[in-house]
Amino acid sequence: MIKRIKDIFYQEDGRFTEELRLKDSPLSQAKLPAAKLPDGIHKMVCGFCATGCSLDVHIKAGEAINVTPNSAYPVNIGEACPKGWEALTPLKADDRAVVPQLRDAKGQMKDVSWNDGVWAFVDNFKTILAKYGPESVAFLSTGQIPTEEMAALGVLAKFGMGLIHGDGNTRQCMATAVTAYKQSFGFDAPPYTYKDFEESDCLVFVGANPCIAHPIMWQRVSMNPHQPNIVVIDPRKTETAMAATHHYAPRPKSDLALFYGIAHILIENQWIKEDYINFHTVGFDRFAAHVKSFTPEHTATVTGLSVEQIHEFASLIHAGKRVSFWWTMGVNQSHEATRTAQAMINLALMTGNIGRPGTGANSITGQCNAMGSRLYSNTTNLLGGHDFTNEAHRRKIADILDIDVARIPDVNSWSYDKIMEGVASGKIKGLWIIATNPAHSWIGRSNFKDVMSNLEFCVVQDMYTTTETAQFADLVLPAAGWGEKEGTFINSERRFGRIKRAATPPGEAKSDFEIFKLIAERWGCAEVLKQWQQPEDVFKSFTLISRDQPCDISGISDYAMLEAAGGIQWPFPEGKKIVSNERRLFADGEFYHEDGKARFLFEDIRPKPEPVCAEYPLELLTGRGTSAQWHTQTRTGKSPILRKMYPQKNYVEINPVDARKANIEPQQMIVVSTRRAKIKARAVISPLVQAGHIFIPMHYPETNLLTLPCFDPYSRQPAYKSCAARISCHAYDM
Ligand SMILES: Nc1nc2c(c(=O)[nH]1)N[C@H]1C(S)=C(S)[C@@H](COP(=O)(O)OP(=O)(O)OC[C@H]3O[C@@H](n4cnc5c(=O)[nH]c(N)nc54)[C@H](O)[C@@H]3O)O[C@H]1N2
Ligand SMILES: Nc1nc2c(c(=O)[nH]1)N[C@H]1C(S)=C(S)[C@@H](COP(=O)(O)OP(=O)(O)OC[C@H]3O[C@@H](n4cnc5c(=O)[nH]c(N)nc54)[C@H](O)[C@@H]3O)O[C@H]1N2
Ligand code: SF4
Ligand SMILES: [Mo]
């Protein structure tokens, strides 16, 4: 169990000592002003997925009463998925965190004032840091708060509080794409614009199920007038696979071999663009030598696809004039994820399918602001895609923020898994968790409770008090959510979009921005945030910080300009006129490495970390279940309408062959086990999963008890999507 907050904070009766009720801080007392937006319709981008649809929020008598999709925005053109339509409902839930709560000496959570809550934060973390050193307190954040809040957190934690380690849930999600792009292109730069969905004549979706996970991107695909070939590579026959023209269902985690096999055929047939390769890339010859052994026959043996399917797939790529490759978690969440993403990048480069309309090696992002986190969370990169280990970069940022350069760490943070390892080994004693729910979503978390018991102080900053992670908190800080605060998100196609305050946060809940300001003041490091009184001040700093970076937005003056333009994609350097609202990268064939060339990167195939065996003969896949469910369901679970659109209880999809073998009837409660845990789940018998595989959606808290904590070596992204499992209809197996 969590150790109690140190006794010094409490009197015998468990109440706070008077010292802590010292001077009230002006910030802690500050009352949030009522919603500022006048009655009428106000557009802002959605707070769920990275598509970044624009929603019209209808305000009457100062409060948001309804949401409809905006019809003029370049992203969604009048459409929204069920989550977007229901965006306001989670704000009104009964379990909203409305006041800070602190665990008392008896282990009970008690309502406290902001003043006391923030004092407890400051005193506990300062005590831990003084006792165990700067590595002993870490933070875990998110891809779901505005970019301005992410930056404020990163600056406060690293430059103000002196923390070294902090990472985000984007590690679970995007780290692979980040690493792959950085290594191949020289910067983390998804090259596409959504218009590419409409302009391609061959779209290849790999480990992506946009019909469920990005439904409005899929709308853009269905607007494609070119009768494109749509190829889906997924071991399951997903909703997207059903809508495709070609579905190839390889063995899970055999994608790398498949793409090397395709490269082999393209090279053998000279179906490559030599000019492009010569002028714009480095390393092709070694890559060609590497894929020599991936003959169609060998590739067929590894992937389980037929030789004919492999030839057909290669021919589709060759036949396409504008071929685009799109990938999501089926690639990013794997033990050899970075190289798999790069294998797709290699295919795009060698066929010249990049920088032109309808082409690209395109990672689709997940959360509404995963892209903001990639650039401005100050976790893996120094603000604005800079490098902590580069002295010139540290100076640039210190000058812009007008702070002492010595405040900026010159080392990189531990990745999420290392932070969790640090908690397990007792190196990390204090943890601050913001807008993520790892007690549900973290991989292989069957021992999560034991690990968390090593912490001396755990702070959870969330919209709700009932999340799985809040149960581990010593202090809960009540946060305003999407729709209750200001800022920007960056969507999947690099477009900055606005969010606004259309509703009043409940009780004393504050925006994360206000919470960070308050903590900075009480910590005694307010000067690091001194230039940032409002979120828009942070945004204006981005225009300076990003200058001369690939993500340069020095040409955007303020929020008003952003809004008038209908969102703006980076880069947007000063002096540039908005000629089109859909811009892609690399049209000139110039990449971000010093020599301007992209890299061919490749490696030998790695064995699967946990292959199936006689005892655990099935491969467990996990992922999104329905378009109405969002992750750990703290938000979507609050909508009665959305709740009608998905199964309430955990379920497992099983192929009829495996069900028959195990004597399992449809809808029967069965036991699913892996080497780490056993769970109960309802059997859904379906040919959409192959024999030998089972699928469990990630939205239920049991799922990640089963998964195997294993990581891509370069990106440290968790490999959520494959481990060995067993099913049984016998309750005694439990
Ligand atoms: N409704 C809804 N939408 C969401 C989210 C949500 O929770 N709910 N979350 C958002 C977020 S943060 C993210 S990251 C995205 C995720 O979006 P997606 O990645 O599209 O969704 P997933 O279902 O996680 O995984 C996609 C597919 O990968 C397949 N897969 C598994 N293993 C392999 C493999 O080895 N090879 C291949 N080729 N495929 C494999 C799975 O069968 C699955 O169909 O969705 C975003 N959108
Ligand atoms: N097995 C399996 N596990 C997975 C995955 C998978 O495919 N399979 N996918 C992984 C992926 S890609 C992702 S992105 C993660 C997502 O995992 P999480 O980040 O843990 O999931 P969420 O439910 O989105 O958690 C967000 C939390 O932030 C809170 N919140 C929302 N808005 C705000 C705000 O403005 N401020 C504050 N302070 N709090 C807020 C919500 O209430 C919620 O508790 O899950 C990962 N886990
Ligand atoms: S597709 Fe994504 S951004 Fe659009 S409404 Fe749905 S959840 Fe929101
Ligand atoms: Mo994600």
PDB file of C-alpha atoms in Angstrom, residues 10 12 22 56 61 74 100 106 126 139 174 178 195 205 233 240 250 316 398 407 448 572 582 585-586 644 657 716:
ATOM      1  CA  TYR A  10      -0.522  16.115  10.312  1.00  0.00           C
ATOM      2  CA  GLU A  12      -2.393  13.539  15.943  1.00  0.00           C
ATOM      3  CA  LEU A  22       0.270  29.852   6.140  1.00  0.00           C
ATOM      4  CA  ASP A  56     -19.289  24.030 -33.264  1.00  0.00           C
ATOM      5  CA  ALA A  61     -26.753  31.875 -21.226  1.00  0.00           C
ATOM      6  CA  PRO A  74     -10.630  21.724 -43.888  1.00  0.00           C
ATOM      7  CA  PRO A 100      -8.085  18.876  -4.131  1.00  0.00           C
ATOM      8  CA  LYS A 106      -5.410   7.175   8.397  1.00  0.00           C
ATOM      9  CA  LYS A 126      10.916  18.871  -2.000  1.00  0.00           C
ATOM     10  CA  PHE A 139       6.282  13.006 -13.931  1.00  0.00           C
ATOM     11  CA  MET A 174       3.871   7.566 -30.977  1.00  0.00           C
ATOM     12  CA  VAL A 178       9.101   9.771 -33.695  1.00  0.00           C
ATOM     13  CA  LYS A 195      -5.930  15.731 -48.910  1.00  0.00           C
ATOM     14  CA  PHE A 205      -2.960   0.832 -44.314  1.00  0.00           C
ATOM     15  CA  ILE A 233      -2.326  -5.273 -43.702  1.00  0.00           C
ATOM     16  CA  THR A 240     -11.308  -1.260 -42.416  1.00  0.00           C
ATOM     17  CA  PRO A 250      -0.025 -11.826 -42.194  1.00  0.00           C
ATOM     18  CA  LEU A 316      -0.226  -2.862 -56.650  1.00  0.00           C
ATOM     19  CA  ALA A 398      17.161  29.976 -22.059  1.00  0.00           C
ATOM     20  CA  ARG A 407      18.436  25.492 -15.184  1.00  0.00           C
ATOM     21  CA  PHE A 448       1.289  -2.392 -10.682  1.00  0.00           C
ATOM     22  CA  PHE A 572       4.772  28.300 -41.354  1.00  0.00           C
ATOM     23  CA  GLU A 582      -3.390  21.586 -47.213  1.00  0.00           C
ATOM     24  CA  LEU A 585       6.450  18.127 -46.628  1.00  0.00           C
ATOM     25  CA  PHE A 586       9.404  17.178 -48.866  1.00  0.00           C
ATOM     26  CA  LYS A 644     -25.318   1.980 -25.717  1.00  0.00           C
ATOM     27  CA  VAL A 657     -11.870 -23.334 -34.865  1.00  0.00           C
ATOM     28  CA  ARG A 716      11.086   2.109 -26.003  1.00  0.00           C
TER      29      ARG A 716
END
